[in-house]
């Protein structure tokens, strides 16, 4: 059976890494049909809109989207398109695995953790955001709901069970932000009782950051609120060799959207040297989601082997290859 997915090629390095990713998916024979849609600056140039209705309709219909990075124009009051997409489709759980690959410049070798970031509430809602006309004061509100906390914590525990993880750590700042992240912590403690097979602990966010750098191997699944999750997942990407290796899945009740964590990298766009791995690893998450975990595993294995070998990787990983040679090397291992 063919599965139709919405594909957004994106801006900057987006089209380069998407080309590589689709080639790999075709080599894997993943049975996907691509419904190409526009978003970001590419969409604005062609349709006058950053997020055309046709793109939203396509995602609603296909329920699965693979998305390359989008450039959010600076100034002019543009809201982040990613935040807009997550909000529109209520993609409440952002799943960001950080896994060590042998052959990177990372200080660590055996990191294997997943951050589950709440994606629709908290500090990124933009509620009550306000700057005084004279520029002397600015405000924004942080809002969480019990239901919003509960669904993401439950998602993290269910994920842990499904993929055989042993421990969930809730990260918060309940000692200071007592109401907002205190609610998150209380809900996490309540939900944890329903999962006696999964170990549970909690850490205050600043301590969690230090622990992640000192002893990352103690972590398995981390669940946290929107702002902390944004920061912690980049920290984790740094632990395993940088943004070029960091994928993310945005999961909602009806729709799931898979993407690289990094942006459109305008500084290297058009040079053909972008690392395609973050989007490739996001494609692997998508294959897991589509019950094609055997292919997802083959893909991860091929990426790991090519990185370990080293000579055909992109410059950000210390290699002397380009996007195409990196992709060739991965495809060779998949046929
Ligand atoms: P960025 O992630 O695009 O780049 C940061 C640094 O990492 C740059 O030096 C870049 O060359 C490097 N880098 C990123 N991805 C790479 C890859 N695959 N291979 C090799 N090097 C890579 O972040 P920046 O510069 O802050 O943002 C650029 C644009 O991207 C902005 O318009 C921003 O709004 C947008 N953005 C979009 C995101 C998305 O669509 N998910 C996420 C983050 C930023
Ligand atoms: Mg971020």
Tab-separated table of N, CA, C and O in Angstrom, residues 20 23 272-274 276 306 311-315 319-333:
chain	number	residue	atom	x	y	z
A	20	UNK	N	18.123	14.784	-0.801
A	20	UNK	CA	18.881	13.657	-0.277
A	20	UNK	C	17.959	12.670	0.458
A	20	UNK	O	18.033	11.458	0.262
A	23	UNK	N	15.659	10.690	-1.829
A	23	UNK	CA	16.440	9.670	-2.539
A	23	UNK	C	16.661	8.444	-1.652
A	23	UNK	O	16.526	7.301	-2.090
A	272	UNK	N	25.971	23.021	-1.294
A	272	UNK	CA	25.963	21.556	-1.434
A	272	UNK	C	26.700	20.828	-0.329
A	272	UNK	O	27.093	19.671	-0.491
A	273	UNK	N	26.894	21.483	0.824
A	273	UNK	CA	27.662	20.819	1.899
A	273	UNK	C	26.825	20.603	3.158
A	273	UNK	O	27.354	20.259	4.216
A	274	UNK	N	25.510	20.806	3.071
A	274	UNK	CA	24.666	20.617	4.261
A	274	UNK	C	24.638	19.147	4.656
A	274	UNK	O	24.585	18.258	3.802
A	276	UNK	N	22.768	16.058	5.688
A	276	UNK	CA	21.370	15.653	5.547
A	276	UNK	C	20.859	14.797	6.704
A	276	UNK	O	19.684	14.424	6.733
A	306	UNK	N	28.217	5.083	7.972
A	306	UNK	CA	28.878	6.091	7.130
A	306	UNK	C	29.577	7.137	8.009
A	306	UNK	O	30.691	7.567	7.704
A	311	UNK	N	35.060	9.336	5.963
A	311	UNK	CA	35.632	10.108	4.858
A	311	UNK	C	34.612	10.749	3.922
A	311	UNK	O	34.944	11.707	3.226
A	312	UNK	N	33.378	10.243	3.898
A	312	UNK	CA	32.415	10.858	2.984
A	312	UNK	C	31.369	11.719	3.694
A	312	UNK	O	30.355	12.090	3.109
A	313	UNK	N	31.605	12.034	4.971
A	313	UNK	CA	30.657	12.894	5.685
A	313	UNK	C	30.911	14.364	5.347
A	313	UNK	O	31.939	14.717	4.777
A	314	UNK	N	29.951	15.202	5.739
A	314	UNK	CA	30.039	16.643	5.436
A	314	UNK	C	30.998	17.356	6.415
A	314	UNK	O	31.296	16.820	7.482
A	315	UNK	N	31.445	18.567	6.048
A	315	UNK	CA	32.453	19.276	6.861
A	315	UNK	C	32.056	19.487	8.327
A	315	UNK	O	32.918	19.460	9.207
A	319	UNK	N	34.226	15.681	7.991
A	319	UNK	CA	34.531	14.955	6.757
A	319	UNK	C	34.875	15.900	5.619
A	319	UNK	O	34.787	17.128	5.750
A	320	UNK	N	35.246	15.318	4.477
A	320	UNK	CA	35.576	16.154	3.325
A	320	UNK	C	34.576	15.916	2.191
A	320	UNK	O	34.794	16.311	1.051
A	321	UNK	N	33.457	15.271	2.517
A	321	UNK	CA	32.436	15.001	1.505
A	321	UNK	C	31.440	16.139	1.395
A	321	UNK	O	31.525	17.140	2.113
A	322	UNK	N	30.510	16.000	0.450
A	322	UNK	CA	29.421	16.964	0.361
A	322	UNK	C	28.091	16.213	0.547
A	322	UNK	O	28.082	14.992	0.780
A	323	UNK	N	26.987	16.954	0.424
A	323	UNK	CA	25.680	16.339	0.693
A	323	UNK	C	25.456	15.129	-0.215
A	323	UNK	O	24.982	14.082	0.229
A	324	UNK	N	25.828	15.275	-1.469
A	324	UNK	CA	25.571	14.209	-2.432
A	324	UNK	C	26.424	12.963	-2.147
A	324	UNK	O	25.918	11.831	-2.177
A	325	UNK	N	27.689	13.185	-1.859
A	325	UNK	CA	28.564	12.030	-1.562
A	325	UNK	C	28.146	11.320	-0.276
A	325	UNK	O	28.177	10.085	-0.199
A	326	UNK	N	27.736	12.101	0.702
A	326	UNK	CA	27.240	11.539	1.964
A	326	UNK	C	26.013	10.658	1.664
A	326	UNK	O	25.898	9.513	2.137
A	327	UNK	N	25.120	11.208	0.835
A	327	UNK	CA	23.900	10.479	0.493
A	327	UNK	C	24.221	9.225	-0.320
A	327	UNK	O	23.636	8.157	-0.087
A	328	UNK	N	25.155	9.343	-1.262
A	328	UNK	CA	25.589	8.166	-2.039
A	328	UNK	C	26.020	7.048	-1.094
A	328	UNK	O	25.624	5.896	-1.244
A	329	UNK	N	26.856	7.432	-0.120
A	329	UNK	CA	27.415	6.428	0.795
A	329	UNK	C	26.305	5.733	1.578
A	329	UNK	O	26.353	4.519	1.809
A	330	UNK	N	25.285	6.501	1.984
A	330	UNK	CA	24.172	5.907	2.743
A	330	UNK	C	23.360	4.984	1.829
A	330	UNK	O	23.039	3.849	2.191
A	331	UNK	N	23.072	5.463	0.624
A	331	UNK	CA	22.266	4.658	-0.308
A	331	UNK	C	22.973	3.344	-0.662
A	331	UNK	O	22.327	2.302	-0.767
A	332	UNK	N	24.292	3.397	-0.822
A	332	UNK	CA	25.041	2.173	-1.156
A	332	UNK	C	24.819	1.081	-0.122
A	332	UNK	O	24.837	-0.096	-0.432
A	333	UNK	N	24.645	1.505	1.129
A	333	UNK	CA	24.454	0.512	2.196
A	333	UNK	C	23.020	0.012	2.271
A	333	UNK	O	22.709	-0.905	3.020
